[in-house]
């Protein structure tokens, strides 16, 4: 637990902003998800879920904030950045956070809070915890003969 009242106040302010984005998104016909991405106490990006108007199933608040931050910082790495999200991140968003180096995630509402409203991603987490052969989505490797050098080509190009 953080005993620094200034840090606690900042966390609360960033979280309230993420929740305000989610509430505004509800008013706009969207889902109750907002995210604020912060580095060194400064908001770098903010976003709300845009699935309802973009028809993009990946347009989650956290991913949109990550994309905006990457563009703004001109880097695919977001080390030292913290995300404040209105809801517990789905597996896709959490994986993106790991991949880009997000340092911490704070969320307001849990999967359990969202479950009665159909807003829990716990079933997806459960599927992903299974061995690949036991998941409901079939995933198979299919690399055509003669195509084994893709990664080597990339490594050579990088020099």
XYZ file of N, CA, C and O in Angstrom:
636
model
N 0.844 -1.192 0.000
C 0.000 0.000 0.000
C 0.877 1.239 0.000
O 1.847 1.312 0.735
N 0.510 2.225 -0.791
C 1.274 3.453 -0.895
C 0.831 4.402 0.202
O -0.329 4.754 0.301
N 1.785 4.861 1.029
C 1.439 5.757 2.123
C 1.595 7.223 1.732
O 1.329 8.105 2.526
N 2.059 7.503 0.518
C 2.231 8.863 0.041
C 0.874 9.429 -0.374
O 0.293 9.012 -1.373
N 0.350 10.421 0.400
C -0.980 10.962 0.068
C -1.025 11.656 -1.284
O -2.056 11.665 -1.959
N 0.098 12.227 -1.729
C 0.131 12.870 -3.043
C -0.068 11.849 -4.142
O -0.820 12.071 -5.091
N 0.614 10.690 -4.017
C 0.466 9.623 -5.016
C -0.957 9.098 -5.017
O -1.538 8.864 -6.079
N -1.533 8.918 -3.827
C -2.899 8.418 -3.730
C -3.871 9.394 -4.391
O -4.765 8.991 -5.119
N -3.675 10.680 -4.164
C -4.528 11.697 -4.778
C -4.389 11.667 -6.296
O -5.382 11.760 -7.016
N -3.161 11.519 -6.785
C -2.948 11.449 -8.236
C -3.624 10.212 -8.807
O -4.301 10.301 -9.835
N -3.441 9.058 -8.149
C -4.092 7.828 -8.620
C -5.601 8.032 -8.696
O -6.232 7.677 -9.686
N -6.163 8.617 -7.665
C -7.611 8.841 -7.627
C -8.043 9.766 -8.755
O -9.051 9.506 -9.430
N -7.298 10.818 -9.002
C -7.645 11.752 -10.072
C -7.601 11.097 -11.438
O -8.516 11.288 -12.254
N -6.548 10.311 -11.706
C -6.448 9.632 -12.994
C -7.562 8.607 -13.151
O -8.142 8.462 -14.226
N -7.886 7.903 -12.054
C -8.951 6.899 -12.126
C -10.298 7.570 -12.342
O -11.110 7.092 -13.140
N -10.527 8.675 -11.672
C -11.795 9.399 -11.878
C -11.922 9.860 -13.327
O -13.005 9.849 -13.902
N -10.797 10.255 -13.939
C -10.852 10.666 -15.348
C -11.196 9.485 -16.246
O -11.990 9.617 -17.174
N -10.611 8.316 -15.978
C -10.941 7.119 -16.765
C -12.421 6.780 -16.632
O -13.092 6.460 -17.626
N -12.943 6.879 -15.429
C -14.365 6.595 -15.205
C -15.240 7.656 -15.887
O -16.276 7.331 -16.479
N -14.814 8.912 -15.856
C -15.575 9.978 -16.536
C -15.622 9.719 -18.041
O -16.666 9.933 -18.683
N -14.511 9.251 -18.613
C -14.503 8.899 -20.039
C -15.496 7.767 -20.305
O -16.215 7.784 -21.312
N -15.547 6.791 -19.411
C -16.482 5.672 -19.561
C -17.933 6.157 -19.474
O -18.774 5.739 -20.265
N -18.201 7.040 -18.525
C -19.570 7.574 -18.383
C -19.973 8.386 -19.620
O -21.096 8.279 -20.103
N -19.062 9.183 -20.141
C -19.355 9.958 -21.358
C -19.587 9.014 -22.536
O -20.437 9.287 -23.393
N -18.863 7.913 -22.557
C -19.038 6.949 -23.647
C -20.406 6.268 -23.564
O -21.030 6.006 -24.593
N -20.871 6.006 -22.351
C -22.222 5.462 -22.180
C -23.238 6.442 -22.772
O -24.137 6.050 -23.525
N -23.070 7.728 -22.450
C -23.991 8.755 -22.950
C -23.957 8.840 -24.476
O -24.964 9.193 -25.101
N -22.824 8.485 -25.080
C -22.682 8.524 -26.546
C -23.119 7.219 -27.204
O -22.965 7.052 -28.406
N -23.649 6.293 -26.400
C -24.128 5.035 -26.949
C -23.118 3.904 -26.907
O -23.350 2.838 -27.464
N -21.998 4.134 -26.231
C -20.941 3.130 -26.171
C -20.920 2.332 -24.883
O -21.824 2.430 -24.056
N -19.863 1.575 -24.735
C -19.688 0.711 -23.575
C -18.998 1.486 -22.445
O -18.321 2.468 -22.702
N -19.139 1.010 -21.198
C -18.621 1.756 -20.041
C -17.126 1.547 -19.790
O -16.713 1.110 -18.710
N -16.314 1.896 -20.792
C -14.875 1.699 -20.636
C -14.114 2.938 -21.076
O -14.323 3.444 -22.183
N -13.238 3.399 -20.192
C -12.360 4.522 -20.479
C -10.985 4.207 -19.931
O -10.838 3.418 -18.999
N -9.958 4.839 -20.512
C -8.587 4.608 -20.065
C -7.778 5.890 -20.175
O -7.971 6.686 -21.100
N -6.885 6.052 -19.211
C -5.957 7.172 -19.189
C -4.569 6.583 -19.060
O -4.326 5.736 -18.199
N -3.646 7.009 -19.914
C -2.273 6.519 -19.888
C -1.385 7.662 -19.409
O -1.442 8.771 -19.958
N -0.590 7.392 -18.381
C 0.175 8.421 -17.680
C 1.649 8.045 -17.639
O 1.988 6.871 -17.456
N 2.502 9.050 -17.802
C 3.940 8.854 -17.582
C 4.464 10.041 -16.783
O 4.201 11.189 -17.142
N 5.173 9.741 -15.723
C 5.754 10.778 -14.861
C 4.711 11.802 -14.412
O 4.980 13.010 -14.389
N 3.524 11.323 -14.079
C 2.477 12.195 -13.570
C 1.750 13.017 -14.616
O 0.882 13.815 -14.282
N 2.093 12.829 -15.901
C 1.459 13.576 -16.989
C 0.614 12.640 -17.844
O 1.061 11.552 -18.210
N -0.591 13.064 -18.167
C -1.441 12.275 -19.053
C -0.878 12.360 -20.467
O -0.730 13.443 -21.028
N -0.554 11.209 -21.024
C -0.016 11.117 -22.379
C -1.146 10.834 -23.370
O -1.135 11.326 -24.489
N -2.118 10.020 -22.936
C -3.226 9.656 -23.827
C -4.449 9.311 -22.993
O -4.334 8.865 -21.853
N -5.600 9.507 -23.612
C -6.872 9.120 -22.987
C -7.778 8.605 -24.104
O -7.682 9.084 -25.234
N -8.610 7.659 -23.753
C -9.497 7.087 -24.784
C -10.687 6.421 -24.119
O -10.647 6.045 -22.949
N -11.730 6.262 -24.908
C -12.874 5.461 -24.485
C -13.096 4.376 -25.534
O -12.601 4.478 -26.654
N -13.823 3.370 -25.145
C -14.126 2.254 -26.036
C -14.868 2.785 -27.263
O -15.834 3.537 -27.128
N -14.414 2.429 -28.470
C -15.005 2.947 -29.706
C -15.654 1.853 -30.553
O -15.936 2.073 -31.730
N -15.900 0.704 -29.983
C -16.488 -0.397 -30.740
C -17.824 0.010 -31.370
O -18.106 -0.320 -32.519
N -18.629 0.760 -30.633
C -19.978 1.085 -31.085
C -20.012 1.964 -32.332
O -20.950 1.874 -33.108
N -19.014 2.817 -32.529
C -19.072 3.687 -33.701
C -18.013 3.373 -34.757
O -18.138 3.804 -35.897
N -17.004 2.579 -34.394
C -15.982 2.225 -35.384
C -16.230 0.832 -35.972
O -15.667 0.504 -37.011
N -17.038 0.047 -35.269
C -17.301 -1.346 -35.643
C -16.015 -2.169 -35.646
O -15.940 -3.213 -36.276
N -15.011 -1.689 -34.940
C -13.733 -2.375 -34.795
C -13.755 -3.108 -33.457
O -13.751 -2.465 -32.404
N -13.779 -4.436 -33.470
C -13.860 -5.176 -32.208
C -12.620 -5.022 -31.332
O -12.646 -5.391 -30.162
N -11.541 -4.454 -31.873
C -10.336 -4.237 -31.073
C -10.243 -2.803 -30.553
O -9.249 -2.440 -29.921
N -11.236 -1.986 -30.777
C -11.192 -0.577 -30.386
C -11.518 -0.395 -28.905
O -12.395 0.373 -28.523
N -10.777 -1.103 -28.073
C -10.944 -0.999 -26.625
C -10.222 0.259 -26.140
O -9.217 0.681 -26.733
N -10.704 0.833 -25.055
C -10.134 2.072 -24.526
C -8.631 1.944 -24.286
O -7.858 2.821 -24.667
N -8.214 0.844 -23.664
C -6.793 0.678 -23.345
C -5.945 0.610 -24.612
O -4.885 1.231 -24.684
N -6.400 -0.138 -25.612
C -5.629 -0.245 -26.858
C -5.556 1.098 -27.576
O -4.505 1.460 -28.122
N -6.648 1.830 -27.591
C -6.639 3.138 -28.246
C -5.710 4.102 -27.518
O -4.990 4.886 -28.161
N -5.685 4.052 -26.192
C -4.764 4.901 -25.425
C -3.316 4.499 -25.693
O -2.445 5.362 -25.849
N -3.051 3.196 -25.780
C -1.700 2.720 -26.089
C -1.276 3.201 -27.473
O -0.158 3.683 -27.669
N -2.159 3.088 -28.450
C -1.839 3.531 -29.812
C -1.530 5.022 -29.847
O -0.559 5.469 -30.467
N -2.372 5.807 -29.176
C -2.160 7.256 -29.136
C -0.843 7.587 -28.454
O -0.080 8.441 -28.926
N -0.554 6.926 -27.340
C 0.693 7.195 -26.614
C 1.904 6.828 -27.457
O 2.891 7.569 -27.496
N 1.862 5.697 -28.131
C 2.968 5.295 -28.994
C 3.236 6.334 -30.067
O 4.387 6.682 -30.342
N 2.160 6.837 -30.668
C 2.309 7.859 -31.710
C 2.840 9.168 -31.120
O 3.739 9.795 -31.680
N 2.287 9.538 -29.992
C 2.714 10.798 -29.368
C 4.169 10.734 -28.915
O 4.916 11.700 -29.076
N 4.565 9.595 -28.344
C 5.937 9.439 -27.853
C 6.890 8.953 -28.945
O 8.085 8.846 -28.710
N 6.327 8.616 -30.099
C 7.101 8.123 -31.246
C 7.934 6.903 -30.860
O 9.120 6.801 -31.196
N 7.255 5.972 -30.170
C 7.931 4.750 -29.735
C 6.905 3.641 -29.511
O 5.843 3.898 -28.945
N 7.243 2.422 -29.915
C 6.361 1.300 -29.602
C 6.546 0.810 -28.164
O 5.779 -0.011 -27.691
N 7.549 1.325 -27.483
C 7.811 0.962 -26.091
C 7.229 2.038 -25.179
O 7.461 3.231 -25.386
N 6.489 1.612 -24.186
C 5.862 2.536 -23.248
C 6.327 2.256 -21.825
O 5.556 2.345 -20.866
N 7.596 1.927 -21.692
C 8.173 1.673 -20.370
C 7.996 2.922 -19.502
O 8.166 4.046 -19.967
N 7.648 2.697 -18.248
C 7.443 3.802 -17.328
C 6.040 4.377 -17.363
O 5.716 5.252 -16.565
N 5.204 3.907 -18.270
C 3.825 4.397 -18.363
C 2.898 3.535 -17.518
O 3.131 2.344 -17.324
N 1.850 4.171 -17.030
C 0.836 3.521 -16.197
C -0.516 3.740 -16.854
O -0.783 4.828 -17.376
N -1.340 2.708 -16.836
C -2.699 2.825 -17.380
C -3.702 2.775 -16.236
O -3.598 1.932 -15.336
N -4.658 3.681 -16.306
C -5.813 3.699 -15.403
C -7.008 3.347 -16.263
O -7.286 4.043 -17.249
N -7.685 2.278 -15.932
C -8.800 1.786 -16.741
C -10.055 1.660 -15.884
O -9.981 1.249 -14.721
N -11.184 1.971 -16.473
C -12.437 1.872 -15.724
C -12.780 0.421 -15.397
O -13.379 0.150 -14.367
N -12.379 -0.512 -16.276
C -12.663 -1.928 -16.047
C -11.404 -2.761 -16.115
O -10.379 -2.324 -16.651
N -11.495 -3.956 -15.563
C -10.357 -4.874 -15.599
C -10.009 -5.163 -17.059
O -10.883 -5.505 -17.857
N -8.744 -5.009 -17.444
C -8.389 -5.200 -18.857
C -8.687 -6.612 -19.354
O -8.442 -7.596 -18.661
N -9.192 -6.688 -20.574
C -9.426 -7.981 -21.211
C -8.068 -8.595 -21.566
O -7.042 -7.904 -21.538
N -8.027 -9.868 -21.927
C -6.752 -10.503 -22.277
C -6.014 -9.810 -23.424
O -4.790 -9.702 -23.398
N -6.734 -9.321 -24.415
C -6.106 -8.635 -25.549
C -5.395 -7.377 -25.064
O -4.231 -7.130 -25.413
N -6.078 -6.582 -24.256
C -5.495 -5.336 -23.764
C -4.337 -5.608 -22.811
O -3.295 -4.950 -22.883
N -4.506 -6.578 -21.936
C -3.441 -6.906 -20.993
C -2.203 -7.420 -21.724
O -1.074 -7.053 -21.388
N -2.409 -8.229 -22.757
C -1.273 -8.709 -23.552
C -0.558 -7.532 -24.216
O 0.680 -7.470 -24.217
N -1.303 -6.589 -24.759
C -0.693 -5.415 -25.384
C 0.119 -4.621 -24.363
O 1.204 -4.127 -24.672
N -0.394 -4.526 -23.143
C 0.326 -3.808 -22.088
C 1.655 -4.494 -21.788
O 2.683 -3.819 -21.636
N 1.628 -5.819 -21.720
C 2.879 -6.557 -21.512
C 3.837 -6.330 -22.680
O 5.031 -6.106 -22.476
N 3.330 -6.405 -23.893
C 4.176 -6.308 -25.087
C 4.834 -4.944 -25.258
O 5.938 -4.855 -25.788
N 4.163 -3.875 -24.822
C 4.737 -2.544 -25.011
C 5.449 -2.017 -23.777
O 6.023 -0.932 -23.813
N 5.432 -2.765 -22.686
C 6.215 -2.385 -21.509
C 5.519 -1.498 -20.496
O 6.186 -0.840 -19.697
N 4.198 -1.460 -20.509
C 3.478 -0.690 -19.493
C 3.976 -1.144 -18.116
O 4.149 -2.340 -17.858
N 4.194 -0.198 -17.212
C 4.783 -0.503 -15.902
C 3.757 -0.933 -14.859
O 4.094 -1.690 -13.945
N 2.527 -0.420 -14.962
C 1.498 -0.766 -13.982
C 0.125 -0.486 -14.567
O -0.020 0.345 -15.470
N -0.858 -1.195 -14.038
C -2.250 -1.017 -14.443
C -3.085 -0.872 -13.176
O -2.933 -1.654 -12.236
N -3.959 0.119 -13.176
C -4.925 0.296 -12.094
C -6.302 0.231 -12.740
O -6.508 0.791 -13.816
N -7.245 -0.446 -12.097
C -8.597 -0.544 -12.654
C -9.618 -0.299 -11.555
O -9.348 -0.533 -10.372
N -10.798 0.168 -11.949
C -11.845 0.490 -10.987
C -12.816 -0.664 -10.771
O -13.152 -0.988 -9.637
N -13.284 -1.279 -11.848
C -14.311 -2.315 -11.754
C -13.734 -3.650 -12.200
O -13.080 -3.734 -13.236
N -14.015 -4.689 -11.449
C -13.474 -6.024 -11.710
C -14.343 -6.796 -12.700
O -15.459 -6.373 -13.033
N -13.832 -7.940 -13.124
C -14.637 -8.854 -13.941
C -15.890 -9.273 -13.188
O -16.962 -9.414 -13.780
N -15.764 -9.467 -11.887
C -16.922 -9.861 -11.068
C -17.979 -8.756 -11.069
O -19.177 -9.030 -11.103
N -17.522 -7.496 -11.033
C -18.472 -6.373 -11.085
C -19.215 -6.345 -12.421
O -20.387 -6.012 -12.487
N -18.518 -6.680 -13.499
C -19.108 -6.622 -14.829
C -19.939 -7.824 -15.217
O -20.783 -7.749 -16.115
N -19.724 -8.953 -14.552
C -20.391 -10.211 -14.933
C -21.913 -10.102 -15.026
O -22.495 -10.572 -16.010
N -22.611 -9.499 -14.055
C -24.074 -9.435 -14.162
C -24.575 -8.655 -15.382
O -25.733 -8.771 -15.759
N -23.684 -7.870 -15.989
C -24.069 -7.027 -17.128
C -23.498 -7.542 -18.448
O -23.570 -6.857 -19.474
N -22.915 -8.727 -18.419
C -22.310 -9.291 -19.621
C -20.996 -8.622 -19.991
O -20.587 -8.658 -21.151
N -20.326 -8.011 -19.027
C -19.111 -7.252 -19.296
C -17.850 -7.899 -18.708
O -16.825 -7.247 -18.591
N -17.924 -9.157 -18.364
C -16.757 -9.854 -17.824
C -16.023 -10.585 -18.946
O -16.643 -11.191 -19.819
N -14.702 -10.518 -18.898
C -13.895 -11.294 -19.848
C -13.280 -12.513 -19.161
O -12.388 -13.148 -19.720
N -13.784 -12.863 -17.995
C -13.270 -14.036 -17.275
C -13.354 -15.316 -18.116
O -12.411 -16.124 -18.085
N -14.420 -15.532 -18.904
C -14.451 -16.745 -19.731
C -13.323 -16.785 -20.775
O -12.802 -17.857 -21.078
N -12.931 -15.637 -21.289
C -11.827 -15.600 -22.254
C -10.518 -15.924 -21.543
O -9.689 -16.690 -22.054
N -10.333 -15.350 -20.357
C -9.139 -15.683 -19.570
C -9.092 -17.187 -19.302
O -8.031 -17.808 -19.391
N -10.230 -17.783 -18.971
C -10.281 -19.223 -18.690
C -9.894 -20.038 -19.920
O -9.151 -21.019 -19.821
N -10.381 -19.640 -21.098
C -10.019 -20.335 -22.335
C -8.518 -20.242 -22.583
O -7.867 -21.220 -22.942
N -7.967 -19.067 -22.401
C -6.553 -18.856 -22.693
C -5.637 -19.566 -21.699
O -4.467 -19.794 -22.003
N -6.157 -19.915 -20.543
C -5.364 -20.643 -19.558
C -5.252 -22.133 -19.908
O -4.385 -22.831 -19.380
N -6.109 -22.596 -20.815
C -6.077 -23.998 -21.226
C -4.928 -24.232 -22.210
O -4.533 -23.313 -22.935
N -4.423 -25.458 -22.279
C -3.436 -25.763 -23.325
C -4.069 -25.498 -24.695
O -5.282 -25.675 -24.868
N -3.275 -25.080 -25.683
C -3.849 -24.721 -26.998
C -4.785 -25.778 -27.581
O -5.823 -25.430 -28.138
N -4.466 -27.041 -27.446
C -5.303 -28.095 -28.003
C -6.640 -28.259 -27.306
O -7.540 -28.918 -27.835
N -6.801 -27.668 -26.135
C -8.058 -27.781 -25.384
C -8.926 -26.532 -25.482
O -10.041 -26.512 -24.976
N -8.441 -25.491 -26.116
C -9.217 -24.256 -26.245
C -10.309 -24.421 -27.298
O -10.177 -25.226 -28.214
N -11.365 -23.643 -27.174
C -12.484 -23.751 -28.103
C -12.154 -23.189 -29.494
O -12.825 -23.523 -30.457
N -11.134 -22.354 -29.595
C -10.718 -21.792 -30.880
C -9.538 -22.608 -31.410
O -8.459 -22.596 -30.832
N -9.733 -23.337 -32.505
C -8.628 -24.133 -33.051
C -7.498 -23.234 -33.558
O -7.745 -22.263 -34.275
N -6.291 -23.540 -33.163
C -5.103 -22.810 -33.602
C -4.107 -23.848 -34.091
O -3.721 -24.739 -33.341
N -3.718 -23.751 -35.372
C -2.827 -24.749 -35.968
C -1.695 -24.067 -36.705
O -1.919 -23.064 -37.383
N -0.505 -24.635 -36.622
C 0.615 -24.130 -37.400
C 0.521 -24.692 -38.811
O 0.301 -25.884 -39.004
N 0.658 -23.816 -39.802
C 0.593 -24.201 -41.216
C 1.635 -23.397 -41.975
O 1.321 -22.384 -42.594
N 2.881 -23.780 -41.927
C 3.931 -23.071 -42.651
C 4.236 -23.842 -43.931
O 4.744 -24.960 -43.886
N 3.914 -23.261 -45.103
C 4.148 -23.961 -46.372
C 5.631 -24.284 -46.582
O 6.510 -23.539 -46.138
N 5.870 -25.361 -47.291
C 7.228 -25.774 -47.611
C 7.943 -24.633 -48.345
O 7.354 -23.973 -49.206
N 9.180 -24.391 -47.985
C 9.967 -23.340 -48.611
C 9.780 -21.966 -47.996
O 10.337 -20.985 -48.476
N 8.995 -21.863 -46.951
C 8.732 -20.572 -46.308
C 9.329 -20.500 -44.903
O 8.837 -19.772 -44.058
N 10.394 -21.214 -44.650
C 10.942 -21.301 -43.295
C 11.896 -20.165 -42.942
O 12.439 -20.141 -41.852
N 12.117 -19.203 -43.833
C 13.146 -18.193 -43.584
C 12.612 -16.799 -43.240
O 13.375 -15.838 -43.214
N 11.357 -16.653 -42.964
C 10.773 -15.327 -42.731
C 11.493 -14.576 -41.609
O 11.890 -13.422 -41.775
N 11.656 -15.210 -40.460
C 12.291 -14.541 -39.325
C 13.768 -14.285 -39.598
O 14.314 -13.248 -39.210
N 14.428 -15.210 -40.270
C 15.845 -15.017 -40.631
C 15.974 -13.814 -41.571
O 16.914 -13.022 -41.458
N 15.031 -13.681 -42.510
C 15.036 -12.532 -43.418
C 14.930 -11.226 -42.624
O 15.651 -10.272 -42.880
N 14.042 -11.215 -41.643
C 13.867 -10.032 -40.805
C 15.164 -9.716 -40.056
O 15.588 -8.551 -40.013
N 15.798 -10.732 -39.492
C 17.030 -10.523 -38.751
C 18.133 -9.978 -39.674
O 18.896 -9.076 -39.273
N 18.225 -10.496 -40.872
C 19.218 -10.006 -41.837
C 18.946 -8.547 -42.209
O 19.860 -7.733 -42.303
N 17.696 -8.206 -42.396
C 17.317 -6.838 -42.767
C 17.689 -5.842 -41.675
O 18.071 -4.721 -41.969
N 17.566 -6.258 -40.439
C 17.898 -5.388 -39.307
C 19.394 -5.127 -39.210
O 19.827 -4.166 -38.597
N 20.185 -6.063 -39.818
C 21.634 -5.905 -39.874
C 22.290 -6.333 -38.652
O 23.181 -6.109 -38.067
